[in-house]
PDB file of C-alpha atoms in Angstrom:
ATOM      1  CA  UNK A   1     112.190  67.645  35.419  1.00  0.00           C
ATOM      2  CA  UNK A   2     115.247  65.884  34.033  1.00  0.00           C
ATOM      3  CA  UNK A   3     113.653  63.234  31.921  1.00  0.00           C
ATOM      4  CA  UNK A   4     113.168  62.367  28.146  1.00  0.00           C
ATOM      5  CA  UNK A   5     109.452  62.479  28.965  1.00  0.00           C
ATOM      6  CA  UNK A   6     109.583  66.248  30.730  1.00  0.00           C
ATOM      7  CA  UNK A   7     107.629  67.848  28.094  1.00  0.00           C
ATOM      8  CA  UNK A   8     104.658  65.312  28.500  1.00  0.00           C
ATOM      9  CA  UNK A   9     104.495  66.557  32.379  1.00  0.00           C
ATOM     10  CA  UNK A  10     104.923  69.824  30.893  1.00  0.00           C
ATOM     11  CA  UNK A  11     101.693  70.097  29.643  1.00  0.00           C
ATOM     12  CA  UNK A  12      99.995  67.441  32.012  1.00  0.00           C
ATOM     13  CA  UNK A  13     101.189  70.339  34.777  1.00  0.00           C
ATOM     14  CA  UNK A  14      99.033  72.997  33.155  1.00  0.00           C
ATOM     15  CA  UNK A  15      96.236  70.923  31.936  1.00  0.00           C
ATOM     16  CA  UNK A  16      96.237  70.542  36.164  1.00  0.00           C
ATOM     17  CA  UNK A  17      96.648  74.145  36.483  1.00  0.00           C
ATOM     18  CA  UNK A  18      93.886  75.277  33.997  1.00  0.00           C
ATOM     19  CA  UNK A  19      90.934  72.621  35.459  1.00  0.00           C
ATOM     20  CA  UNK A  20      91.406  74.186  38.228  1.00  0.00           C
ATOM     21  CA  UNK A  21      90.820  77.329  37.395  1.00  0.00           C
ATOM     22  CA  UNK A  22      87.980  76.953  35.205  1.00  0.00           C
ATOM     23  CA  UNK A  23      86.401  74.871  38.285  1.00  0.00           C
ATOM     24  CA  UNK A  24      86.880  78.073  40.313  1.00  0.00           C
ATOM     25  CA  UNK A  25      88.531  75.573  43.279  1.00  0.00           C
ATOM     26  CA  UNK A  26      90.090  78.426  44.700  1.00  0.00           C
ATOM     27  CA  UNK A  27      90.857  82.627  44.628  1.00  0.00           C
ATOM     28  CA  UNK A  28      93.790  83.967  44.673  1.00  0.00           C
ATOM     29  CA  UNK A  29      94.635  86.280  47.785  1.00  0.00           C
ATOM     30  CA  UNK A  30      98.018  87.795  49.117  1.00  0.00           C
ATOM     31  CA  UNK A  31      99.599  87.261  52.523  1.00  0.00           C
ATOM     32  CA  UNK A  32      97.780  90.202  53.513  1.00  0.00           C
ATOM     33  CA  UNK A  33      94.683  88.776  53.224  1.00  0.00           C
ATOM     34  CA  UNK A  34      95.389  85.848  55.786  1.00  0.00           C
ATOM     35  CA  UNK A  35      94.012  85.943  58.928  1.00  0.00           C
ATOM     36  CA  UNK A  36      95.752  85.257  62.328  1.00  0.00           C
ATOM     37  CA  UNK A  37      96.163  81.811  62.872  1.00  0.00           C
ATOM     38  CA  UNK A  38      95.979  80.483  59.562  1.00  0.00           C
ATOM     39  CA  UNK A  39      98.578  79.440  57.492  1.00  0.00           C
ATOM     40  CA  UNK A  40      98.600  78.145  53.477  1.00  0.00           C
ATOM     41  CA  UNK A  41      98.658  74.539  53.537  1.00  0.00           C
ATOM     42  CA  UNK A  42     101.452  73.387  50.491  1.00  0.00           C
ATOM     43  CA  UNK A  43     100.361  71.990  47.259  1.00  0.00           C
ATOM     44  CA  UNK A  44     102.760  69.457  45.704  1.00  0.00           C
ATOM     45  CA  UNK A  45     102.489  68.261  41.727  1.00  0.00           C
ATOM     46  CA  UNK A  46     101.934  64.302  42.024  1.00  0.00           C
ATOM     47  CA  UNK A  47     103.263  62.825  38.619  1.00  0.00           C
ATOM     48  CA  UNK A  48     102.090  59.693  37.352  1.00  0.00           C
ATOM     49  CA  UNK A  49     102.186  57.702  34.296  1.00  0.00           C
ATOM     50  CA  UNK A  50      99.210  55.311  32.777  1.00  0.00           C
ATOM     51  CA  UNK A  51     100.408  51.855  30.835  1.00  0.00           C
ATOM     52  CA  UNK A  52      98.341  49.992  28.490  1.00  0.00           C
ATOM     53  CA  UNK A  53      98.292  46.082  28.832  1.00  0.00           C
ATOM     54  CA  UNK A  54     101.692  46.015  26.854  1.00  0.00           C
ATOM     55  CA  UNK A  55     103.076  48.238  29.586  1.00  0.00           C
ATOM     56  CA  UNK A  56     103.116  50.867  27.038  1.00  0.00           C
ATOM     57  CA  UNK A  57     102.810  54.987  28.573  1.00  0.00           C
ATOM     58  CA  UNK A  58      99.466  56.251  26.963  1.00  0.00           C
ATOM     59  CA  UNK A  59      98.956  59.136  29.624  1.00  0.00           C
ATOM     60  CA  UNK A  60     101.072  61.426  31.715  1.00  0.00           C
ATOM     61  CA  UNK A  61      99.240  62.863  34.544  1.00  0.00           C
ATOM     62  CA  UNK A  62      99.842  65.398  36.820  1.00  0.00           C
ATOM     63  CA  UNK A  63      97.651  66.490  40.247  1.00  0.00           C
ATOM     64  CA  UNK A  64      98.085  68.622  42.520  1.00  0.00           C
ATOM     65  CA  UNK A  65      97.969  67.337  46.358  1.00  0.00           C
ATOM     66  CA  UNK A  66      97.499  69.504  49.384  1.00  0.00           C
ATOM     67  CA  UNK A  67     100.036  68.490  52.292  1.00  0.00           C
ATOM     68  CA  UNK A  68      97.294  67.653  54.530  1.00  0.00           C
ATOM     69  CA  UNK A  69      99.728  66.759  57.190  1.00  0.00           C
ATOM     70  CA  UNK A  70     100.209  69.935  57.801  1.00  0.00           C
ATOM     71  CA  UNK A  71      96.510  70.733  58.615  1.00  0.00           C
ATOM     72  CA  UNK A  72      94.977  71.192  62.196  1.00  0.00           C
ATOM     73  CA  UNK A  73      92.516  69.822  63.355  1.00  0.00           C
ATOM     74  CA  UNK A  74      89.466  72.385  64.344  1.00  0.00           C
ATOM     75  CA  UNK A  75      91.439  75.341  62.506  1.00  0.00           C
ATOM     76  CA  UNK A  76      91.132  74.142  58.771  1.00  0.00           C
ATOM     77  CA  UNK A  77      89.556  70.928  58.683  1.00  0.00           C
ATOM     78  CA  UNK A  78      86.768  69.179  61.197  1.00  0.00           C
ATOM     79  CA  UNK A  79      84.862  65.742  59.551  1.00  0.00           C
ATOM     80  CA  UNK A  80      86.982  63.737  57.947  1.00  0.00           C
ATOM     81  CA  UNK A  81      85.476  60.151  57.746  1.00  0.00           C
ATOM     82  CA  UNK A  82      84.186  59.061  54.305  1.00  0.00           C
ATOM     83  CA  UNK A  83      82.992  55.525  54.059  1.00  0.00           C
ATOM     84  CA  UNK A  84      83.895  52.639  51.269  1.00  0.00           C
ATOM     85  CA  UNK A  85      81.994  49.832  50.326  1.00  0.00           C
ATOM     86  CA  UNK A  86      82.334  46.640  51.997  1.00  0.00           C
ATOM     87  CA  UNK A  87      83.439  43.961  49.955  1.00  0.00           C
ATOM     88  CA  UNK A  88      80.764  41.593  51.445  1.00  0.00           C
ATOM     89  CA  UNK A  89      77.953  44.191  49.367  1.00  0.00           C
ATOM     90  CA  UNK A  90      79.872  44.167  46.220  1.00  0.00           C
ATOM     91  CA  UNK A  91      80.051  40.409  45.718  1.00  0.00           C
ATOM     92  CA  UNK A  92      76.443  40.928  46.402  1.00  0.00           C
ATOM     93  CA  UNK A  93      75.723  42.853  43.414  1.00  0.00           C
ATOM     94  CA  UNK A  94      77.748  41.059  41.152  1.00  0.00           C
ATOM     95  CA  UNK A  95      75.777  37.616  42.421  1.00  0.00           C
ATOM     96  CA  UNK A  96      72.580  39.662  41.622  1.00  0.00           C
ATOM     97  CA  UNK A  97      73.863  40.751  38.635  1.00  0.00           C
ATOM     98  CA  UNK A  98      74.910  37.324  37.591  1.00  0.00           C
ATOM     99  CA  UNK A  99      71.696  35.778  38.618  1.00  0.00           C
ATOM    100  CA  UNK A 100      69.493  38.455  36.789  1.00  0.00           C
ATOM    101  CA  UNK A 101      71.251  39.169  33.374  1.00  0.00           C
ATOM    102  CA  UNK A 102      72.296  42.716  34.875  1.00  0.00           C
ATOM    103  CA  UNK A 103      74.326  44.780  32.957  1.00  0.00           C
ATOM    104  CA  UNK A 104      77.332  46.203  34.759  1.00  0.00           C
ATOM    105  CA  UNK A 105      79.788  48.759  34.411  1.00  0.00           C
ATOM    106  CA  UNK A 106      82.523  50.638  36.364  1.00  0.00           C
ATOM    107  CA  UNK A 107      83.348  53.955  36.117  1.00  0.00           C
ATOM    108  CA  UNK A 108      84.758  57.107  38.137  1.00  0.00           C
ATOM    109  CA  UNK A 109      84.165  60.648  38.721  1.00  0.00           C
ATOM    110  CA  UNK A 110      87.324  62.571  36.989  1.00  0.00           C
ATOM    111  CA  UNK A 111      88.738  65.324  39.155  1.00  0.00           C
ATOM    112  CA  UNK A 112      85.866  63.899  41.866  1.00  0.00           C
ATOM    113  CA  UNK A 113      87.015  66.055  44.836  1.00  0.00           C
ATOM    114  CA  UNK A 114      86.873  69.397  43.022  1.00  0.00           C
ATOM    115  CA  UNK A 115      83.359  69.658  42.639  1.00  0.00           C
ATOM    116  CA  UNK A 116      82.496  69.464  46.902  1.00  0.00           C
ATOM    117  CA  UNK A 117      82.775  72.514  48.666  1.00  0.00           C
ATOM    118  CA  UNK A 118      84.813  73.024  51.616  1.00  0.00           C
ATOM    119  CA  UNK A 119      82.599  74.055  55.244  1.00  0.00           C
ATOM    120  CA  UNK A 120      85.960  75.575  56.576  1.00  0.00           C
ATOM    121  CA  UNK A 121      88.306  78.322  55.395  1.00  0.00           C
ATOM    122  CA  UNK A 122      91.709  77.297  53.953  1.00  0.00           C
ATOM    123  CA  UNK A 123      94.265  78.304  52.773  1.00  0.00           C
ATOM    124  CA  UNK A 124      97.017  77.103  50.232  1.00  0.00           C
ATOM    125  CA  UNK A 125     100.082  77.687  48.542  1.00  0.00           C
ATOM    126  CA  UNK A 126     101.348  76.516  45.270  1.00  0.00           C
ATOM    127  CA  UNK A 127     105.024  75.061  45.035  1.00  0.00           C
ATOM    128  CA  UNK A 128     107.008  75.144  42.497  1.00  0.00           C
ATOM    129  CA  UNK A 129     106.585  72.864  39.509  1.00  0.00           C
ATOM    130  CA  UNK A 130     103.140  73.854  39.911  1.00  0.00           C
ATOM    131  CA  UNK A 131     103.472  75.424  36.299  1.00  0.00           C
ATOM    132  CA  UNK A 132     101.255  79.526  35.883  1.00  0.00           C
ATOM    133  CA  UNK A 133     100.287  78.375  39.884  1.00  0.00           C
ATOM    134  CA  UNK A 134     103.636  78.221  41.311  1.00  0.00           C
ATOM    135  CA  UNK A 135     104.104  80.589  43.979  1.00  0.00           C
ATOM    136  CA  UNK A 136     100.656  81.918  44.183  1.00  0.00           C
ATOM    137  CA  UNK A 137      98.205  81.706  47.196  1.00  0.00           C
ATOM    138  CA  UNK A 138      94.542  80.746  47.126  1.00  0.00           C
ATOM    139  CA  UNK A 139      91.496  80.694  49.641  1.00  0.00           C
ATOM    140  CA  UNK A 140      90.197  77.399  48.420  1.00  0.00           C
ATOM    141  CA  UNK A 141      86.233  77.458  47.785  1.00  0.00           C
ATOM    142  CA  UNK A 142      86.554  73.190  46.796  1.00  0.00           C
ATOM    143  CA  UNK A 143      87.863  70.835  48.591  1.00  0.00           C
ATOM    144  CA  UNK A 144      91.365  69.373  47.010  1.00  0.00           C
ATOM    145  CA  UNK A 145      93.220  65.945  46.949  1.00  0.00           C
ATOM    146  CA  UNK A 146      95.676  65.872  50.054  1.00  0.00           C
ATOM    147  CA  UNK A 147      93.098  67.588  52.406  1.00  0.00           C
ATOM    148  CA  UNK A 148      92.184  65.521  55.494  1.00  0.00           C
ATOM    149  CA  UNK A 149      88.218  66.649  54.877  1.00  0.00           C
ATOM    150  CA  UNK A 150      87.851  66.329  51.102  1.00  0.00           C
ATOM    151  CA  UNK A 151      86.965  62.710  50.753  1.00  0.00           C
ATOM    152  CA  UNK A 152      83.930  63.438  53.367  1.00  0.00           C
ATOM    153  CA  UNK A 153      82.908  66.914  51.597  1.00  0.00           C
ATOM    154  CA  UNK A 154      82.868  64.751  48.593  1.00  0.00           C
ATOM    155  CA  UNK A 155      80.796  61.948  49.918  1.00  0.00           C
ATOM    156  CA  UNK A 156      78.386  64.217  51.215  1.00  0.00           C
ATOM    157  CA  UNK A 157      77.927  65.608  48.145  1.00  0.00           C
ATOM    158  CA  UNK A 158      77.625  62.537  46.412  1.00  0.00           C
ATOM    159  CA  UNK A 159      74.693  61.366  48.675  1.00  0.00           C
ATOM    160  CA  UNK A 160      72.958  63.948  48.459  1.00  0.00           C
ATOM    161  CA  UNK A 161      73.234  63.796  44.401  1.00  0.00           C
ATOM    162  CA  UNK A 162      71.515  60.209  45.052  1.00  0.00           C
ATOM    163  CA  UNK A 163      68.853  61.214  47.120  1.00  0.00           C
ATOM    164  CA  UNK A 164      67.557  63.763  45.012  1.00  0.00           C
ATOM    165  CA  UNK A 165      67.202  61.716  41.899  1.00  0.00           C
ATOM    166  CA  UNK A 166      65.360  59.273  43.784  1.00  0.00           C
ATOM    167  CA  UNK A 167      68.062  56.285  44.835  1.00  0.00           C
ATOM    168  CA  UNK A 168      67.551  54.932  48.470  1.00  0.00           C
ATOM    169  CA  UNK A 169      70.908  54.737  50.548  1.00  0.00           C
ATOM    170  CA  UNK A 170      71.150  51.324  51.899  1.00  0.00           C
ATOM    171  CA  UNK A 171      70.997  50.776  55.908  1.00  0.00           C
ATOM    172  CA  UNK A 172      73.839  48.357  56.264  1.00  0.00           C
ATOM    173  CA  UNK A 173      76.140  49.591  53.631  1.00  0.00           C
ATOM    174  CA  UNK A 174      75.720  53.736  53.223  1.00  0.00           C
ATOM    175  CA  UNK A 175      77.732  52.868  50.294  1.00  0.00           C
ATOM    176  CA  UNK A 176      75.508  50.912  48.097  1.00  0.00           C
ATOM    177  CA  UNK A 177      72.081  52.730  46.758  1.00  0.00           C
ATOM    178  CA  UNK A 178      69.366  51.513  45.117  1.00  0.00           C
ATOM    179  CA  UNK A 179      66.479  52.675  43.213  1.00  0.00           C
ATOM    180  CA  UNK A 180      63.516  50.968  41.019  1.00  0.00           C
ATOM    181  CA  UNK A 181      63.589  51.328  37.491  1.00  0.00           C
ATOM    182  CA  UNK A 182      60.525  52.600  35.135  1.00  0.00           C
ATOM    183  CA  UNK A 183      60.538  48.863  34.190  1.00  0.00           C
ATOM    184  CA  UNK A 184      59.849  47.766  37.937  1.00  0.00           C
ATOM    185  CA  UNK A 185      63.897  46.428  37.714  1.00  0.00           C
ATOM    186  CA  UNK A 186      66.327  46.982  40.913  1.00  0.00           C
ATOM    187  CA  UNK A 187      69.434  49.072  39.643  1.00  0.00           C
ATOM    188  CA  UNK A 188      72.112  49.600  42.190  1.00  0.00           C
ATOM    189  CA  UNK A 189      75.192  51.183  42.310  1.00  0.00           C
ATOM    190  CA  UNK A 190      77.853  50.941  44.956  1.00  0.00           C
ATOM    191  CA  UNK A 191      80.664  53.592  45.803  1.00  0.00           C
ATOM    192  CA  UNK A 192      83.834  53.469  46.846  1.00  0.00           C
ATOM    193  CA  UNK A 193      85.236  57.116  47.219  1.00  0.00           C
ATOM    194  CA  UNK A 194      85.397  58.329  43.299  1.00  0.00           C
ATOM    195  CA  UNK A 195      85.061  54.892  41.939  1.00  0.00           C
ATOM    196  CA  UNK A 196      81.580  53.525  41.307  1.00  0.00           C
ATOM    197  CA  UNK A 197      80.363  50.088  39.826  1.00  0.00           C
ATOM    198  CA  UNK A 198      76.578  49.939  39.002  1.00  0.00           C
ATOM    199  CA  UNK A 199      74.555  47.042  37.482  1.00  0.00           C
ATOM    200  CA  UNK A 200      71.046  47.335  35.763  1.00  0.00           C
ATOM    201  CA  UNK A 201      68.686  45.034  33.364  1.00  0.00           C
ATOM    202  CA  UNK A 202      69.298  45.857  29.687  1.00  0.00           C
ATOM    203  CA  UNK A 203      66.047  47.194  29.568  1.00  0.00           C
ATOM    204  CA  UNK A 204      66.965  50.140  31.812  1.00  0.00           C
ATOM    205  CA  UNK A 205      69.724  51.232  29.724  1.00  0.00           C
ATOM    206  CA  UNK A 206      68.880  54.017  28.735  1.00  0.00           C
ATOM    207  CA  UNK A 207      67.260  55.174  31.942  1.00  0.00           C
ATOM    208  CA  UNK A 208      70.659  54.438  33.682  1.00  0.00           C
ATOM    209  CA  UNK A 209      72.843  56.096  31.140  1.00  0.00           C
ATOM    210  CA  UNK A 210      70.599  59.373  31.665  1.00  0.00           C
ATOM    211  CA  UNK A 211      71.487  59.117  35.156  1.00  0.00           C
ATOM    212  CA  UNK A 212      75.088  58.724  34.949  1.00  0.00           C
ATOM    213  CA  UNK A 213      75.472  62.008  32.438  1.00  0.00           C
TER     214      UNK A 213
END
């Protein structure tokens, strides 16, 4: 990178690099070890900068984003549909919110699609500027941003996190979930791919916050 700000991206690029290896999102094979008919999908590094309300940089980011393009459909990648929250079941919550003194709060999963597991086999190779990853090949065990089937790997995942801790999935949105507090209180929370906003009385704070950690 030819920029005043390279060294930032620098170390945003292997920041990248190291979460996922410590998240064990892929191995690393040869081309050897690739099977007939499959071939590594490219991973780009997608750079981004964060601005404060001054328009101020605060954050250089860097993630890296499988060309999912390139994927084929019934080979590496099947399901694909994830569903959002409808804006009609937000405004709800934040009426009910409103009208009951709920607390609310917004927050998102970091590096959400690393911690679903892919169903099908794939392959990927890193490009360069992809910092100690350039050039090497991996037989992904997570599902990564770019991939057609990682926002429906994740959801699943997500719902089924729900479920077991007791939250009931909602019929007409399978977005929003709800569970009753220890204080007989509705919380909710609704989801929209790795972004979450969740409301609850102030008397299930702490009950909440145990949830969300």
């Amino acid at each position: 990178l030819q920029r005043k700000d390279s060294s930032q991206f620098q170390v945003a690029t292997e920041t990248e690099a190291n979460s996922l290896i410590e998240q064990q999102v892929g191995i690393e094979v040869t081309t050897s070890n690739i099977p007939t008919g499959f071939k590594p999908i490219k991973i780009r590094p997608l750079y981004t900068i964060k601005y404060d309300a001054n328009n101020k940089p605060i954050k250089h980011k860097v993630r890296f984003v499988a060309q999912g393009f390139n994927q084929r459909e019934g080979i590496d990648y099947t399901e694909t549909f994830a569903p959002t929250a409808k804006a009609k079941s937000i405004k709800l919550m934040l009426s009910d919110a409103a009208r009951n003194n709920k607390e609310l709060k917004q927050f998102d999963v970091v590096t959400a699609f690393l911690n679903a597991k892919l169903a099908e086999t794939v392959y990927v190779i890193f490009s360069d500027g992809c910092g100690q990853l350039s050039g090497k090949i991996w037989k992904l065990n997570k599902a990564l941003y770019g991939l057609k089937q990682s926002p429906y790997e994740w959801n699943k995942l997500l719902n089924s996190f729900f479920i077991e801790h007791g939250w009931l999935r909602c019929i007409s949105d399978p977005c929003i979930y709800r569970k009753m507090s220890k204080t007989k209180h509705i919380m909710f929370t609704g989801v929209s791919v790795d972004d979450s906003i969740a409301g609850n009385s102030p008397a299930d704070r702490i009950e909440f916050n145990e949830f969300e950690t």
